[in-house]
Amino acid sequence: MAHSDQTSMINLRLALLGHPGVSAPDPNRVGELVAPLLDRQREFSRRLSERPCSADQRIETFLADYLADTGIRPQLPHRTFVLDRPGLARTLSLPVGGDRFTSPS
């Protein structure tokens, strides 16, 4: 999948979470890119997305028990950015429009 397609997918996922994207999605590719998001959103709605998944619930329970004496009650975010397509993590780790990252040190 092309880098620009990955960026468009990332922008659409960010928009779904209410965050700004890094560039405008290509209007010719929106339908193809939105379909997996809509499918995923339908599945979340079906499973009552406001309720944490069982793994997150176990983590929150562990943290609550561990931090019980501190008065802190941690809560994991219920809306997260999911890397559900190959290449999204790589695209997120690189500069916009670039295919290489170098550190000044």
N, C-alpha and C. Protein backbone atom coordinates (compact mmCIF):
# COMPACT_ATOMS: atom_id res chain seq x y z
N MET A 1 0.84 -1.17 0.00
CA MET A 1 0.00 0.00 0.00
C MET A 1 0.89 1.24 0.00
N ALA A 2 0.53 2.23 -0.78
CA ALA A 2 1.32 3.44 -0.93
C ALA A 2 1.32 4.26 0.35
N HIS A 3 2.39 5.02 0.53
CA HIS A 3 2.55 5.86 1.72
C HIS A 3 1.39 6.85 1.84
N SER A 4 0.96 7.44 0.72
CA SER A 4 -0.14 8.41 0.78
C SER A 4 -1.44 7.75 1.22
N ASP A 5 -1.65 6.48 0.82
CA ASP A 5 -2.83 5.75 1.28
C ASP A 5 -2.79 5.54 2.79
N GLN A 6 -1.61 5.20 3.30
CA GLN A 6 -1.45 5.00 4.74
C GLN A 6 -1.73 6.30 5.48
N THR A 7 -1.23 7.41 4.95
CA THR A 7 -1.46 8.71 5.59
C THR A 7 -2.95 9.04 5.58
N SER A 8 -3.62 8.75 4.47
CA SER A 8 -5.06 9.01 4.41
C SER A 8 -5.81 8.16 5.43
N MET A 9 -5.42 6.90 5.58
CA MET A 9 -6.05 6.04 6.58
C MET A 9 -5.83 6.58 7.99
N ILE A 10 -4.62 7.03 8.26
CA ILE A 10 -4.31 7.59 9.57
C ILE A 10 -5.15 8.84 9.82
N ASN A 11 -5.25 9.71 8.82
CA ASN A 11 -6.05 10.93 8.97
C ASN A 11 -7.51 10.60 9.25
N LEU A 12 -8.06 9.61 8.57
CA LEU A 12 -9.45 9.24 8.80
C LEU A 12 -9.66 8.66 10.19
N ARG A 13 -8.72 7.86 10.66
CA ARG A 13 -8.82 7.31 12.01
C ARG A 13 -8.71 8.42 13.06
N LEU A 14 -7.81 9.37 12.82
CA LEU A 14 -7.70 10.50 13.74
C LEU A 14 -9.00 11.31 13.75
N ALA A 15 -9.59 11.52 12.58
CA ALA A 15 -10.85 12.25 12.51
C ALA A 15 -11.95 11.52 13.27
N LEU A 16 -11.97 10.21 13.17
CA LEU A 16 -12.96 9.41 13.88
C LEU A 16 -12.82 9.59 15.39
N LEU A 17 -11.60 9.83 15.85
CA LEU A 17 -11.35 10.06 17.28
C LEU A 17 -11.50 11.53 17.66
N GLY A 18 -11.77 12.40 16.67
CA GLY A 18 -11.95 13.81 16.95
C GLY A 18 -10.66 14.61 16.97
N HIS A 19 -9.61 14.10 16.34
CA HIS A 19 -8.31 14.77 16.30
C HIS A 19 -8.01 15.25 14.89
N PRO A 20 -7.21 16.31 14.75
CA PRO A 20 -6.86 16.78 13.40
C PRO A 20 -5.87 15.81 12.73
N GLY A 21 -5.95 15.75 11.43
CA GLY A 21 -5.03 14.91 10.67
C GLY A 21 -3.78 15.68 10.29
N VAL A 22 -2.88 15.00 9.60
CA VAL A 22 -1.63 15.63 9.19
C VAL A 22 -1.71 16.20 7.78
N SER A 23 -2.69 15.76 6.99
CA SER A 23 -2.92 16.30 5.65
C SER A 23 -4.31 15.90 5.21
N ALA A 24 -4.82 16.52 4.16
CA ALA A 24 -6.17 16.22 3.68
C ALA A 24 -6.19 14.87 2.94
N PRO A 25 -7.21 14.01 3.20
CA PRO A 25 -7.31 12.76 2.48
C PRO A 25 -7.67 12.99 1.02
N ASP A 26 -7.23 12.12 0.16
CA ASP A 26 -7.56 12.18 -1.26
C ASP A 26 -9.03 11.85 -1.43
N PRO A 27 -9.85 12.78 -1.96
CA PRO A 27 -11.29 12.53 -2.07
C PRO A 27 -11.63 11.33 -2.95
N ASN A 28 -10.76 10.96 -3.87
CA ASN A 28 -11.02 9.80 -4.73
C ASN A 28 -10.87 8.48 -3.99
N ARG A 29 -10.19 8.48 -2.86
CA ARG A 29 -9.92 7.25 -2.10
C ARG A 29 -10.76 7.14 -0.83
N VAL A 30 -11.56 8.15 -0.52
CA VAL A 30 -12.27 8.18 0.75
C VAL A 30 -13.19 6.98 0.93
N GLY A 31 -14.00 6.64 -0.08
CA GLY A 31 -14.93 5.52 0.04
C GLY A 31 -14.24 4.22 0.39
N GLU A 32 -13.15 3.92 -0.29
CA GLU A 32 -12.39 2.69 -0.04
C GLU A 32 -11.76 2.71 1.35
N LEU A 33 -11.31 3.87 1.78
CA LEU A 33 -10.65 3.97 3.07
C LEU A 33 -11.63 4.00 4.23
N VAL A 34 -12.83 4.53 4.00
CA VAL A 34 -13.81 4.66 5.07
C VAL A 34 -14.50 3.34 5.39
N ALA A 35 -14.65 2.47 4.42
CA ALA A 35 -15.38 1.21 4.62
C ALA A 35 -14.87 0.42 5.83
N PRO A 36 -13.56 0.18 5.98
CA PRO A 36 -13.10 -0.57 7.16
C PRO A 36 -13.39 0.18 8.47
N LEU A 37 -13.32 1.50 8.43
CA LEU A 37 -13.62 2.28 9.63
C LEU A 37 -15.08 2.14 10.03
N LEU A 38 -15.96 2.21 9.05
CA LEU A 38 -17.38 2.07 9.36
C LEU A 38 -17.68 0.68 9.89
N ASP A 39 -17.07 -0.34 9.29
CA ASP A 39 -17.25 -1.71 9.78
C ASP A 39 -16.78 -1.82 11.23
N ARG A 40 -15.63 -1.24 11.49
CA ARG A 40 -15.07 -1.29 12.84
C ARG A 40 -15.97 -0.53 13.83
N GLN A 41 -16.48 0.62 13.40
CA GLN A 41 -17.35 1.40 14.28
C GLN A 41 -18.64 0.66 14.57
N ARG A 42 -19.18 0.00 13.57
CA ARG A 42 -20.39 -0.80 13.79
C ARG A 42 -20.12 -1.91 14.81
N GLU A 43 -18.97 -2.53 14.71
CA GLU A 43 -18.62 -3.60 15.65
C GLU A 43 -18.45 -3.03 17.06
N PHE A 44 -17.82 -1.88 17.18
CA PHE A 44 -17.68 -1.24 18.49
C PHE A 44 -19.04 -0.93 19.09
N SER A 45 -19.93 -0.38 18.27
CA SER A 45 -21.26 -0.05 18.77
C SER A 45 -21.99 -1.30 19.22
N ARG A 46 -21.83 -2.37 18.47
CA ARG A 46 -22.47 -3.62 18.83
C ARG A 46 -21.98 -4.13 20.17
N ARG A 47 -20.72 -3.92 20.45
CA ARG A 47 -20.14 -4.40 21.70
C ARG A 47 -20.15 -3.36 22.81
N LEU A 48 -20.92 -2.32 22.65
CA LEU A 48 -21.00 -1.26 23.66
C LEU A 48 -19.62 -0.66 23.93
N SER A 49 -19.16 0.10 22.97
CA SER A 49 -17.79 0.61 22.99
C SER A 49 -17.44 1.46 24.21
N GLU A 50 -18.42 1.96 24.93
CA GLU A 50 -18.09 2.75 26.12
C GLU A 50 -17.61 1.87 27.28
N ARG A 51 -17.85 0.60 27.17
CA ARG A 51 -17.39 -0.34 28.19
C ARG A 51 -16.00 -0.84 27.82
N PRO A 52 -15.06 -0.86 28.75
CA PRO A 52 -13.72 -1.33 28.39
C PRO A 52 -13.71 -2.83 28.07
N CYS A 53 -12.80 -3.22 27.20
CA CYS A 53 -12.66 -4.64 26.90
C CYS A 53 -12.15 -5.35 28.16
N SER A 54 -12.25 -6.66 28.17
CA SER A 54 -11.91 -7.41 29.39
C SER A 54 -10.44 -7.23 29.79
N ALA A 55 -9.54 -7.14 28.81
CA ALA A 55 -8.13 -6.93 29.16
C ALA A 55 -7.93 -5.58 29.82
N ASP A 56 -8.55 -4.52 29.27
CA ASP A 56 -8.44 -3.20 29.89
C ASP A 56 -9.06 -3.18 31.28
N GLN A 57 -10.17 -3.89 31.44
CA GLN A 57 -10.82 -3.95 32.76
C GLN A 57 -9.90 -4.61 33.78
N ARG A 58 -9.22 -5.68 33.37
CA ARG A 58 -8.28 -6.35 34.29
C ARG A 58 -7.11 -5.43 34.65
N ILE A 59 -6.62 -4.68 33.67
CA ILE A 59 -5.52 -3.74 33.94
C ILE A 59 -5.97 -2.66 34.90
N GLU A 60 -7.16 -2.09 34.66
CA GLU A 60 -7.69 -1.06 35.56
C GLU A 60 -7.90 -1.60 36.97
N THR A 61 -8.40 -2.83 37.09
CA THR A 61 -8.61 -3.45 38.40
C THR A 61 -7.27 -3.64 39.13
N PHE A 62 -6.27 -4.13 38.39
CA PHE A 62 -4.94 -4.30 38.97
C PHE A 62 -4.39 -2.97 39.47
N LEU A 63 -4.47 -1.93 38.62
CA LEU A 63 -3.94 -0.63 39.00
C LEU A 63 -4.71 -0.05 40.20
N ALA A 64 -6.01 -0.22 40.21
CA ALA A 64 -6.82 0.28 41.33
C ALA A 64 -6.42 -0.42 42.63
N ASP A 65 -6.24 -1.73 42.57
CA ASP A 65 -5.80 -2.48 43.76
C ASP A 65 -4.40 -2.06 44.20
N TYR A 66 -3.51 -1.92 43.23
CA TYR A 66 -2.12 -1.57 43.51
C TYR A 66 -2.00 -0.17 44.11
N LEU A 67 -2.83 0.75 43.62
CA LEU A 67 -2.76 2.14 44.06
C LEU A 67 -3.84 2.51 45.08
N ALA A 68 -4.48 1.51 45.68
CA ALA A 68 -5.60 1.74 46.59
C ALA A 68 -5.25 2.68 47.74
N ASP A 69 -4.06 2.57 48.29
CA ASP A 69 -3.66 3.40 49.43
C ASP A 69 -3.34 4.84 49.04
N THR A 70 -3.22 5.11 47.75
CA THR A 70 -2.84 6.46 47.31
C THR A 70 -4.04 7.35 47.03
N GLY A 71 -5.22 6.76 46.87
CA GLY A 71 -6.40 7.54 46.53
C GLY A 71 -6.52 7.81 45.04
N ILE A 72 -5.59 7.29 44.26
CA ILE A 72 -5.61 7.47 42.81
C ILE A 72 -6.43 6.35 42.19
N ARG A 73 -7.34 6.70 41.30
CA ARG A 73 -8.18 5.70 40.61
C ARG A 73 -7.95 5.86 39.10
N PRO A 74 -6.97 5.10 38.56
CA PRO A 74 -6.66 5.25 37.13
C PRO A 74 -7.77 4.71 36.24
N GLN A 75 -7.87 5.31 35.07
CA GLN A 75 -8.83 4.82 34.07
C GLN A 75 -8.16 4.90 32.70
N LEU A 76 -8.14 3.79 32.01
CA LEU A 76 -7.57 3.76 30.67
C LEU A 76 -8.53 4.45 29.70
N PRO A 77 -8.00 5.02 28.63
CA PRO A 77 -8.88 5.66 27.65
C PRO A 77 -9.77 4.63 26.97
N HIS A 78 -11.02 5.01 26.73
CA HIS A 78 -11.94 4.10 26.06
C HIS A 78 -11.88 4.25 24.54
N ARG A 79 -11.43 5.38 24.07
CA ARG A 79 -11.28 5.60 22.64
C ARG A 79 -9.80 5.64 22.32
N THR A 80 -9.33 4.69 21.54
CA THR A 80 -7.92 4.60 21.23
C THR A 80 -7.70 4.52 19.73
N PHE A 81 -6.49 4.82 19.33
CA PHE A 81 -6.09 4.74 17.93
C PHE A 81 -5.63 3.31 17.68
N VAL A 82 -6.34 2.59 16.84
CA VAL A 82 -6.05 1.18 16.61
C VAL A 82 -5.29 1.02 15.29
N LEU A 83 -4.19 0.31 15.35
CA LEU A 83 -3.40 0.05 14.16
C LEU A 83 -3.87 -1.27 13.55
N ASP A 84 -4.99 -1.20 12.81
CA ASP A 84 -5.63 -2.41 12.31
C ASP A 84 -5.30 -2.74 10.86
N ARG A 85 -4.37 -2.03 10.27
CA ARG A 85 -3.97 -2.30 8.89
C ARG A 85 -2.46 -2.37 8.81
N PRO A 86 -1.93 -3.24 7.97
CA PRO A 86 -0.48 -3.33 7.83
C PRO A 86 0.11 -2.00 7.38
N GLY A 87 1.22 -1.62 7.97
CA GLY A 87 1.94 -0.42 7.56
C GLY A 87 1.58 0.85 8.32
N LEU A 88 0.51 0.86 9.08
CA LEU A 88 0.12 2.08 9.78
C LEU A 88 1.15 2.50 10.82
N ALA A 89 1.68 1.55 11.57
CA ALA A 89 2.68 1.88 12.60
C ALA A 89 3.93 2.47 11.96
N ARG A 90 4.36 1.91 10.84
CA ARG A 90 5.53 2.44 10.14
C ARG A 90 5.27 3.85 9.65
N THR A 91 4.11 4.08 9.07
CA THR A 91 3.77 5.41 8.56
C THR A 91 3.72 6.42 9.70
N LEU A 92 3.17 6.02 10.85
CA LEU A 92 3.13 6.92 11.99
C LEU A 92 4.51 7.25 12.54
N SER A 93 5.46 6.34 12.35
CA SER A 93 6.80 6.55 12.91
C SER A 93 7.70 7.39 12.01
N LEU A 94 7.23 7.70 10.80
CA LEU A 94 8.03 8.49 9.86
C LEU A 94 7.47 9.88 9.70
N PRO A 95 8.30 10.85 9.27
CA PRO A 95 7.79 12.19 8.99
C PRO A 95 6.76 12.14 7.86
N VAL A 96 5.81 13.09 7.88
CA VAL A 96 4.79 13.15 6.84
C VAL A 96 5.47 13.31 5.48
N GLY A 97 5.11 12.45 4.55
CA GLY A 97 5.66 12.51 3.20
C GLY A 97 7.07 11.96 3.09
N GLY A 98 7.62 11.43 4.18
CA GLY A 98 8.99 10.92 4.14
C GLY A 98 9.02 9.42 4.31
N ASP A 99 10.16 8.82 3.97
CA ASP A 99 10.31 7.38 4.15
C ASP A 99 11.55 7.05 4.97
N ARG A 100 12.09 8.08 5.66
CA ARG A 100 13.29 7.88 6.46
C ARG A 100 13.30 8.86 7.62
N PHE A 101 13.79 8.42 8.77
CA PHE A 101 13.94 9.27 9.93
C PHE A 101 15.38 9.18 10.41
N THR A 102 15.99 10.34 10.68
CA THR A 102 17.32 10.34 11.26
C THR A 102 17.30 11.23 12.50
N SER A 103 18.02 10.80 13.50
CA SER A 103 18.11 11.54 14.75
C SER A 103 19.34 12.42 14.74
N PRO A 104 19.24 13.62 15.31
CA PRO A 104 20.41 14.50 15.31
C PRO A 104 21.55 14.00 16.19
N SER A 105 21.29 13.07 17.09
CA SER A 105 22.37 12.59 17.97
C SER A 105 22.97 11.31 17.51
